[in-house]
């Protein structure tokens, strides 16, 4: 435990502090130390209520009362889904889209109002907290004999747990495999046959979870709920949502010559702005072989989309340049590297940027099977995919005013 704490956990927390996170030391006896009234709770409810009041304003003033706040908190804490992946999907949709509650008489015609749990546009308005040794009691009736679990590090935004990190000493034989196995145990994902008596963790802690991280300092991997060891990936870029950032800058800020995998992953994935960007635009639910799975982008996809968006925002038009439109570019993909998902992530990010959300996206392919595959995946962006069956049809779709997602085939 000493090695794990000194060599892995403590440097991770110190790096998070340097990036704007607030640290709360965990306590295995007093839940109030970690902002909860009991260890059965996974959300810091007082923090969440305070933040929702501050974030959701009417004419610059708070308007939410206790009844509406209780409705919003209840939607997040009492999710009716039976399976973890279903509960996670419901919670994720609430976090991204907010919840509609009854408005006020005389305001906006008395219409219902959407209240948000997180300010995705302005990360600095949210409260980012890192807690180590975050005890959570297991529900009664679990048969593994463990009364509670204690994840090494939990990251909360506005009191909502979004990231769980398990640290292992680099001196143990298979540190990452051990860490991922522990994350799977905590979230009841080790069940081979789905047996009820195999419950051994606390699923509500993972209802709102967006990222799972395993680290031994020298090595670090990121995955999502339900992921097996082979699905976890390294994060090899420190680039941010604006398409900028270099390893040398991060290393210099840490007083290092070069970065470990953990330091690189923390810098590239867990700074407040990076984390909110990745959750909002780069995670999605897919159906694979009849099973719903949650996926997060690979670092190459994040880097490609961030640079593409930056080029679109800052590149000169043909008129400005005098010769060429400088807003385009090429992203080189090898086979099977996820090019269709890169497109989905790009579309999702375009649609939340006030300067780019009206762009029409046109996908040109050269094979029917590729068009089928890409259009099916593109629907994950949440947009209606329109497939042109002829040159004439394509012209008509492109003439339409406003945004859209259009497929054409050469």
PDB file of C-alpha atoms in Angstrom, residues 29-265:
ATOM      1  CA  UNK A  29     -15.213   6.375   9.315  1.00  0.00           C
ATOM      2  CA  UNK A  30     -16.838   9.771   8.702  1.00  0.00           C
ATOM      3  CA  UNK A  31     -18.887  10.165   5.490  1.00  0.00           C
ATOM      4  CA  UNK A  32     -19.292  13.917   6.136  1.00  0.00           C
ATOM      5  CA  UNK A  33     -15.584  14.373   5.389  1.00  0.00           C
ATOM      6  CA  UNK A  34     -16.344  13.487   1.774  1.00  0.00           C
ATOM      7  CA  UNK A  35     -19.542  15.540   1.530  1.00  0.00           C
ATOM      8  CA  UNK A  36     -22.067  12.757   2.167  1.00  0.00           C
ATOM      9  CA  UNK A  37     -24.480  12.005   4.986  1.00  0.00           C
ATOM     10  CA  UNK A  38     -23.798   8.250   4.804  1.00  0.00           C
ATOM     11  CA  UNK A  39     -21.510   5.828   2.980  1.00  0.00           C
ATOM     12  CA  UNK A  40     -24.477   4.417   1.064  1.00  0.00           C
ATOM     13  CA  UNK A  41     -24.615   7.685  -0.922  1.00  0.00           C
ATOM     14  CA  UNK A  42     -22.445   8.071  -4.013  1.00  0.00           C
ATOM     15  CA  UNK A  43     -23.358  11.679  -4.899  1.00  0.00           C
ATOM     16  CA  UNK A  44     -22.403  14.700  -2.795  1.00  0.00           C
ATOM     17  CA  UNK A  45     -25.986  15.938  -2.713  1.00  0.00           C
ATOM     18  CA  UNK A  46     -25.374  19.247  -0.905  1.00  0.00           C
ATOM     19  CA  UNK A  47     -22.658  20.143  -3.441  1.00  0.00           C
ATOM     20  CA  UNK A  48     -24.879  19.180  -6.373  1.00  0.00           C
ATOM     21  CA  UNK A  49     -27.815  21.251  -5.079  1.00  0.00           C
ATOM     22  CA  UNK A  50     -25.579  24.280  -4.466  1.00  0.00           C
ATOM     23  CA  UNK A  51     -24.017  24.018  -7.925  1.00  0.00           C
ATOM     24  CA  UNK A  52     -27.316  23.529  -9.762  1.00  0.00           C
ATOM     25  CA  UNK A  53     -28.698  26.612  -8.020  1.00  0.00           C
ATOM     26  CA  UNK A  54     -25.644  28.603  -9.123  1.00  0.00           C
ATOM     27  CA  UNK A  55     -25.527  27.296 -12.709  1.00  0.00           C
ATOM     28  CA  UNK A  56     -29.200  27.612 -13.622  1.00  0.00           C
ATOM     29  CA  UNK A  57     -30.129  31.284 -13.626  1.00  0.00           C
ATOM     30  CA  UNK A  58     -33.054  33.479 -14.635  1.00  0.00           C
ATOM     31  CA  UNK A  59     -31.973  37.014 -15.598  1.00  0.00           C
ATOM     32  CA  UNK A  60     -28.675  36.343 -13.827  1.00  0.00           C
ATOM     33  CA  UNK A  61     -30.352  35.207 -10.595  1.00  0.00           C
ATOM     34  CA  UNK A  62     -30.926  31.709  -9.114  1.00  0.00           C
ATOM     35  CA  UNK A  63     -34.537  30.534  -9.443  1.00  0.00           C
ATOM     36  CA  UNK A  64     -34.572  26.854  -8.498  1.00  0.00           C
ATOM     37  CA  UNK A  65     -36.430  25.970  -5.306  1.00  0.00           C
ATOM     38  CA  UNK A  66     -35.962  22.885  -3.112  1.00  0.00           C
ATOM     39  CA  UNK A  67     -38.798  20.997  -4.810  1.00  0.00           C
ATOM     40  CA  UNK A  68     -37.332  21.345  -8.297  1.00  0.00           C
ATOM     41  CA  UNK A  69     -33.820  20.595  -7.016  1.00  0.00           C
ATOM     42  CA  UNK A  70     -35.130  17.425  -5.339  1.00  0.00           C
ATOM     43  CA  UNK A  71     -36.750  16.391  -8.620  1.00  0.00           C
ATOM     44  CA  UNK A  72     -33.439  16.817 -10.478  1.00  0.00           C
ATOM     45  CA  UNK A  73     -31.398  15.025  -7.807  1.00  0.00           C
ATOM     46  CA  UNK A  74     -33.946  12.209  -7.633  1.00  0.00           C
ATOM     47  CA  UNK A  75     -33.776  11.654 -11.395  1.00  0.00           C
ATOM     48  CA  UNK A  76     -30.045  10.994 -11.028  1.00  0.00           C
ATOM     49  CA  UNK A  77     -30.124   8.972  -7.793  1.00  0.00           C
ATOM     50  CA  UNK A  78     -33.218   6.831  -8.403  1.00  0.00           C
ATOM     51  CA  UNK A  79     -32.712   5.422 -11.878  1.00  0.00           C
ATOM     52  CA  UNK A  80     -35.196   2.563 -12.515  1.00  0.00           C
ATOM     53  CA  UNK A  81     -32.961   0.538 -14.911  1.00  0.00           C
ATOM     54  CA  UNK A  82     -32.052  -3.009 -13.845  1.00  0.00           C
ATOM     55  CA  UNK A  83     -28.758  -3.341 -15.728  1.00  0.00           C
ATOM     56  CA  UNK A  84     -25.739  -1.121 -15.126  1.00  0.00           C
ATOM     57  CA  UNK A  85     -25.256  -0.217 -18.803  1.00  0.00           C
ATOM     58  CA  UNK A  86     -28.908   0.892 -19.024  1.00  0.00           C
ATOM     59  CA  UNK A  87     -28.643   2.961 -15.853  1.00  0.00           C
ATOM     60  CA  UNK A  88     -25.428   4.507 -17.128  1.00  0.00           C
ATOM     61  CA  UNK A  89     -27.090   5.466 -20.391  1.00  0.00           C
ATOM     62  CA  UNK A  90     -29.996   7.156 -18.563  1.00  0.00           C
ATOM     63  CA  UNK A  91     -27.593   9.017 -16.237  1.00  0.00           C
ATOM     64  CA  UNK A  92     -25.333  10.071 -19.124  1.00  0.00           C
ATOM     65  CA  UNK A  93     -28.292  11.463 -21.090  1.00  0.00           C
ATOM     66  CA  UNK A  94     -29.381  13.428 -18.005  1.00  0.00           C
ATOM     67  CA  UNK A  95     -25.873  14.826 -17.520  1.00  0.00           C
ATOM     68  CA  UNK A  96     -25.562  15.862 -21.178  1.00  0.00           C
ATOM     69  CA  UNK A  97     -29.096  17.118 -21.797  1.00  0.00           C
ATOM     70  CA  UNK A  98     -30.352  18.146 -18.370  1.00  0.00           C
ATOM     71  CA  UNK A  99     -33.875  17.562 -17.063  1.00  0.00           C
ATOM     72  CA  UNK A 100     -37.046  19.515 -17.816  1.00  0.00           C
ATOM     73  CA  UNK A 101     -38.935  20.771 -14.760  1.00  0.00           C
ATOM     74  CA  UNK A 102     -41.979  22.979 -14.350  1.00  0.00           C
ATOM     75  CA  UNK A 103     -41.187  26.632 -15.058  1.00  0.00           C
ATOM     76  CA  UNK A 104     -42.373  29.701 -13.216  1.00  0.00           C
ATOM     77  CA  UNK A 105     -45.708  31.453 -13.803  1.00  0.00           C
ATOM     78  CA  UNK A 106     -45.203  34.516 -15.978  1.00  0.00           C
ATOM     79  CA  UNK A 107     -41.754  33.425 -17.199  1.00  0.00           C
ATOM     80  CA  UNK A 108     -41.397  32.189 -20.782  1.00  0.00           C
ATOM     81  CA  UNK A 109     -45.160  31.646 -20.965  1.00  0.00           C
ATOM     82  CA  UNK A 110     -45.021  29.263 -18.003  1.00  0.00           C
ATOM     83  CA  UNK A 111     -43.221  26.690 -20.145  1.00  0.00           C
ATOM     84  CA  UNK A 112     -41.100  23.896 -18.634  1.00  0.00           C
ATOM     85  CA  UNK A 113     -37.430  24.753 -18.200  1.00  0.00           C
ATOM     86  CA  UNK A 114     -34.360  22.562 -18.727  1.00  0.00           C
ATOM     87  CA  UNK A 115     -32.034  22.580 -15.768  1.00  0.00           C
ATOM     88  CA  UNK A 116     -28.451  21.396 -16.117  1.00  0.00           C
ATOM     89  CA  UNK A 117     -26.220  19.453 -13.766  1.00  0.00           C
ATOM     90  CA  UNK A 118     -22.983  20.577 -15.471  1.00  0.00           C
ATOM     91  CA  UNK A 119     -22.017  23.690 -17.439  1.00  0.00           C
ATOM     92  CA  UNK A 120     -20.398  22.087 -20.485  1.00  0.00           C
ATOM     93  CA  UNK A 121     -19.697  25.402 -22.216  1.00  0.00           C
ATOM     94  CA  UNK A 122     -17.802  27.050 -19.351  1.00  0.00           C
ATOM     95  CA  UNK A 123     -15.797  24.441 -17.407  1.00  0.00           C
ATOM     96  CA  UNK A 124     -14.638  27.039 -14.866  1.00  0.00           C
ATOM     97  CA  UNK A 125     -18.207  27.406 -13.520  1.00  0.00           C
ATOM     98  CA  UNK A 126     -18.199  23.802 -12.267  1.00  0.00           C
ATOM     99  CA  UNK A 127     -16.693  22.354  -9.102  1.00  0.00           C
ATOM    100  CA  UNK A 128     -14.002  19.705  -9.706  1.00  0.00           C
ATOM    101  CA  UNK A 129     -13.145  17.521  -6.712  1.00  0.00           C
ATOM    102  CA  UNK A 130     -10.717  14.617  -6.307  1.00  0.00           C
ATOM    103  CA  UNK A 131     -11.253  12.302  -3.344  1.00  0.00           C
ATOM    104  CA  UNK A 132      -8.927   9.438  -2.436  1.00  0.00           C
ATOM    105  CA  UNK A 133      -9.962   6.308  -0.530  1.00  0.00           C
ATOM    106  CA  UNK A 134     -13.621   6.973  -1.392  1.00  0.00           C
ATOM    107  CA  UNK A 135     -15.544   4.482   0.747  1.00  0.00           C
ATOM    108  CA  UNK A 136     -18.927   3.311  -0.541  1.00  0.00           C
ATOM    109  CA  UNK A 137     -20.986   0.712   1.339  1.00  0.00           C
ATOM    110  CA  UNK A 138     -22.267  -2.272  -0.598  1.00  0.00           C
ATOM    111  CA  UNK A 139     -26.032  -2.791  -0.658  1.00  0.00           C
ATOM    112  CA  UNK A 140     -27.328  -5.240   1.970  1.00  0.00           C
ATOM    113  CA  UNK A 141     -27.738  -8.845   0.898  1.00  0.00           C
ATOM    114  CA  UNK A 142     -24.545  -9.028  -1.138  1.00  0.00           C
ATOM    115  CA  UNK A 143     -22.898 -12.387  -0.617  1.00  0.00           C
ATOM    116  CA  UNK A 144     -19.198 -11.799  -0.929  1.00  0.00           C
ATOM    117  CA  UNK A 145     -18.759 -10.832   2.682  1.00  0.00           C
ATOM    118  CA  UNK A 146     -17.492  -7.314   1.923  1.00  0.00           C
ATOM    119  CA  UNK A 147     -19.381  -4.532   3.646  1.00  0.00           C
ATOM    120  CA  UNK A 148     -17.890  -1.765   1.496  1.00  0.00           C
ATOM    121  CA  UNK A 149     -15.533  -0.936  -1.362  1.00  0.00           C
ATOM    122  CA  UNK A 150     -12.814   1.726  -1.350  1.00  0.00           C
ATOM    123  CA  UNK A 151     -11.768   2.924  -4.823  1.00  0.00           C
ATOM    124  CA  UNK A 152      -8.361   4.623  -4.709  1.00  0.00           C
ATOM    125  CA  UNK A 153      -9.381   7.876  -6.422  1.00  0.00           C
ATOM    126  CA  UNK A 154     -12.775   9.238  -7.481  1.00  0.00           C
ATOM    127  CA  UNK A 155     -13.205  12.424  -9.520  1.00  0.00           C
ATOM    128  CA  UNK A 156     -16.458  14.321  -9.001  1.00  0.00           C
ATOM    129  CA  UNK A 157     -17.882  17.241 -10.968  1.00  0.00           C
ATOM    130  CA  UNK A 158     -20.482  19.242  -9.022  1.00  0.00           C
ATOM    131  CA  UNK A 159     -20.624  16.345  -6.569  1.00  0.00           C
ATOM    132  CA  UNK A 160     -21.333  13.712  -9.263  1.00  0.00           C
ATOM    133  CA  UNK A 161     -18.760  10.865  -9.548  1.00  0.00           C
ATOM    134  CA  UNK A 162     -17.600  10.743 -13.173  1.00  0.00           C
ATOM    135  CA  UNK A 163     -14.201   8.995 -13.028  1.00  0.00           C
ATOM    136  CA  UNK A 164     -12.919   6.102 -10.891  1.00  0.00           C
ATOM    137  CA  UNK A 165      -9.170   5.434 -10.793  1.00  0.00           C
ATOM    138  CA  UNK A 166      -7.463   2.343  -9.401  1.00  0.00           C
ATOM    139  CA  UNK A 167      -3.746   2.623  -8.629  1.00  0.00           C
ATOM    140  CA  UNK A 168      -1.330  -0.293  -8.303  1.00  0.00           C
ATOM    141  CA  UNK A 169       2.314  -0.380  -7.346  1.00  0.00           C
ATOM    142  CA  UNK A 170       4.623  -0.895 -10.350  1.00  0.00           C
ATOM    143  CA  UNK A 171       6.403  -3.551  -8.277  1.00  0.00           C
ATOM    144  CA  UNK A 172       3.521  -6.086  -8.498  1.00  0.00           C
ATOM    145  CA  UNK A 173       3.683  -8.599 -11.402  1.00  0.00           C
ATOM    146  CA  UNK A 174       0.576  -7.480 -13.417  1.00  0.00           C
ATOM    147  CA  UNK A 175      -0.438  -4.085 -12.006  1.00  0.00           C
ATOM    148  CA  UNK A 176      -2.832  -2.981 -14.752  1.00  0.00           C
ATOM    149  CA  UNK A 177      -4.578  -6.354 -15.001  1.00  0.00           C
ATOM    150  CA  UNK A 178      -5.054  -6.305 -11.221  1.00  0.00           C
ATOM    151  CA  UNK A 179      -6.375  -2.722 -11.287  1.00  0.00           C
ATOM    152  CA  UNK A 180      -8.866  -3.436 -14.083  1.00  0.00           C
ATOM    153  CA  UNK A 181     -10.040  -6.614 -12.364  1.00  0.00           C
ATOM    154  CA  UNK A 182     -10.661  -4.542  -9.241  1.00  0.00           C
ATOM    155  CA  UNK A 183     -12.626  -1.919 -11.211  1.00  0.00           C
ATOM    156  CA  UNK A 184     -14.727  -4.731 -12.670  1.00  0.00           C
ATOM    157  CA  UNK A 185     -15.312  -6.110  -9.164  1.00  0.00           C
ATOM    158  CA  UNK A 186     -16.351  -2.715  -7.810  1.00  0.00           C
ATOM    159  CA  UNK A 187     -18.926  -2.344 -10.603  1.00  0.00           C
ATOM    160  CA  UNK A 188     -20.175  -5.978 -10.512  1.00  0.00           C
ATOM    161  CA  UNK A 189     -18.827  -6.657 -13.987  1.00  0.00           C
ATOM    162  CA  UNK A 190     -16.875  -9.834 -13.156  1.00  0.00           C
ATOM    163  CA  UNK A 191     -20.045 -11.963 -13.118  1.00  0.00           C
ATOM    164  CA  UNK A 192     -19.420 -14.801 -15.519  1.00  0.00           C
ATOM    165  CA  UNK A 193     -23.030 -15.981 -15.667  1.00  0.00           C
ATOM    166  CA  UNK A 194     -24.871 -12.917 -14.387  1.00  0.00           C
ATOM    167  CA  UNK A 195     -25.625 -14.750 -11.129  1.00  0.00           C
ATOM    168  CA  UNK A 196     -27.272 -12.567  -8.495  1.00  0.00           C
ATOM    169  CA  UNK A 197     -25.110 -14.019  -5.732  1.00  0.00           C
ATOM    170  CA  UNK A 198     -22.020 -12.752  -7.526  1.00  0.00           C
ATOM    171  CA  UNK A 199     -22.772  -9.173  -6.473  1.00  0.00           C
ATOM    172  CA  UNK A 200     -19.586  -7.862  -4.929  1.00  0.00           C
ATOM    173  CA  UNK A 201     -19.515  -4.106  -5.517  1.00  0.00           C
ATOM    174  CA  UNK A 202     -21.684  -0.998  -5.650  1.00  0.00           C
ATOM    175  CA  UNK A 203     -23.292  -0.360  -9.024  1.00  0.00           C
ATOM    176  CA  UNK A 204     -24.847   3.050  -8.156  1.00  0.00           C
ATOM    177  CA  UNK A 205     -21.309   4.506  -7.910  1.00  0.00           C
ATOM    178  CA  UNK A 206     -20.975   3.698 -11.625  1.00  0.00           C
ATOM    179  CA  UNK A 207     -24.386   4.910 -12.819  1.00  0.00           C
ATOM    180  CA  UNK A 208     -22.913   8.319 -13.701  1.00  0.00           C
ATOM    181  CA  UNK A 209     -19.417   7.011 -14.479  1.00  0.00           C
ATOM    182  CA  UNK A 210     -17.785   8.177 -17.698  1.00  0.00           C
ATOM    183  CA  UNK A 211     -14.200   6.916 -17.467  1.00  0.00           C
ATOM    184  CA  UNK A 212     -12.384   4.110 -15.651  1.00  0.00           C
ATOM    185  CA  UNK A 213      -8.614   4.421 -15.283  1.00  0.00           C
ATOM    186  CA  UNK A 214      -6.002   1.870 -14.209  1.00  0.00           C
ATOM    187  CA  UNK A 215      -2.499   3.129 -13.454  1.00  0.00           C
ATOM    188  CA  UNK A 216       0.869   2.023 -12.081  1.00  0.00           C
ATOM    189  CA  UNK A 217       2.544   5.386 -12.913  1.00  0.00           C
ATOM    190  CA  UNK A 218       4.791   3.883 -15.619  1.00  0.00           C
ATOM    191  CA  UNK A 219       1.723   2.472 -17.357  1.00  0.00           C
ATOM    192  CA  UNK A 220      -1.826   3.825 -17.488  1.00  0.00           C
ATOM    193  CA  UNK A 221      -4.952   2.817 -19.411  1.00  0.00           C
ATOM    194  CA  UNK A 222      -8.488   4.175 -19.796  1.00  0.00           C
ATOM    195  CA  UNK A 223     -11.748   2.326 -20.431  1.00  0.00           C
ATOM    196  CA  UNK A 224     -15.482   2.495 -19.787  1.00  0.00           C
ATOM    197  CA  UNK A 225     -17.928   0.424 -17.735  1.00  0.00           C
ATOM    198  CA  UNK A 226     -18.118  -3.195 -18.831  1.00  0.00           C
ATOM    199  CA  UNK A 227     -14.756  -3.029 -20.609  1.00  0.00           C
ATOM    200  CA  UNK A 228     -12.395  -5.972 -20.299  1.00  0.00           C
ATOM    201  CA  UNK A 229      -8.615  -5.633 -20.071  1.00  0.00           C
ATOM    202  CA  UNK A 230      -8.208  -5.801 -23.872  1.00  0.00           C
ATOM    203  CA  UNK A 231     -10.571  -2.837 -24.342  1.00  0.00           C
ATOM    204  CA  UNK A 232      -8.536  -0.429 -22.202  1.00  0.00           C
ATOM    205  CA  UNK A 233      -6.221   1.883 -24.138  1.00  0.00           C
ATOM    206  CA  UNK A 234      -3.267   4.162 -23.481  1.00  0.00           C
ATOM    207  CA  UNK A 235      -3.694   7.927 -23.908  1.00  0.00           C
ATOM    208  CA  UNK A 236      -0.681   9.237 -25.810  1.00  0.00           C
ATOM    209  CA  UNK A 237      -1.437  12.898 -26.351  1.00  0.00           C
ATOM    210  CA  UNK A 238      -1.690  16.000 -24.168  1.00  0.00           C
ATOM    211  CA  UNK A 239      -3.451  18.005 -26.880  1.00  0.00           C
ATOM    212  CA  UNK A 240      -6.531  19.877 -25.670  1.00  0.00           C
ATOM    213  CA  UNK A 241      -9.965  20.776 -27.090  1.00  0.00           C
ATOM    214  CA  UNK A 242      -8.393  23.738 -28.900  1.00  0.00           C
ATOM    215  CA  UNK A 243      -5.997  21.467 -30.814  1.00  0.00           C
ATOM    216  CA  UNK A 244      -2.966  22.793 -28.937  1.00  0.00           C
ATOM    217  CA  UNK A 245      -0.613  21.529 -26.232  1.00  0.00           C
ATOM    218  CA  UNK A 246       2.811  19.877 -26.213  1.00  0.00           C
ATOM    219  CA  UNK A 247       4.471  17.253 -24.021  1.00  0.00           C
ATOM    220  CA  UNK A 248       7.470  19.509 -23.402  1.00  0.00           C
ATOM    221  CA  UNK A 249       5.187  22.179 -21.893  1.00  0.00           C
ATOM    222  CA  UNK A 250       3.522  19.668 -19.576  1.00  0.00           C
ATOM    223  CA  UNK A 251       6.850  18.088 -18.580  1.00  0.00           C
ATOM    224  CA  UNK A 252       8.349  21.508 -17.830  1.00  0.00           C
ATOM    225  CA  UNK A 253       5.366  22.426 -15.637  1.00  0.00           C
ATOM    226  CA  UNK A 254       5.906  19.188 -13.666  1.00  0.00           C
ATOM    227  CA  UNK A 255       9.658  19.765 -13.453  1.00  0.00           C
ATOM    228  CA  UNK A 256      10.351  16.616 -15.522  1.00  0.00           C
ATOM    229  CA  UNK A 257      12.392  15.843 -18.613  1.00  0.00           C
ATOM    230  CA  UNK A 258       9.774  13.452 -19.937  1.00  0.00           C
ATOM    231  CA  UNK A 259       6.342  12.181 -18.963  1.00  0.00           C
ATOM    232  CA  UNK A 260       5.312   8.798 -17.627  1.00  0.00           C
ATOM    233  CA  UNK A 261       2.183   7.187 -19.089  1.00  0.00           C
ATOM    234  CA  UNK A 262       0.231   8.282 -16.006  1.00  0.00           C
ATOM    235  CA  UNK A 263       1.376  11.903 -16.255  1.00  0.00           C
ATOM    236  CA  UNK A 264       0.567  11.985 -19.963  1.00  0.00           C
ATOM    237  CA  UNK A 265      -2.892  10.473 -19.448  1.00  0.00           C
TER     238      UNK A 265
END
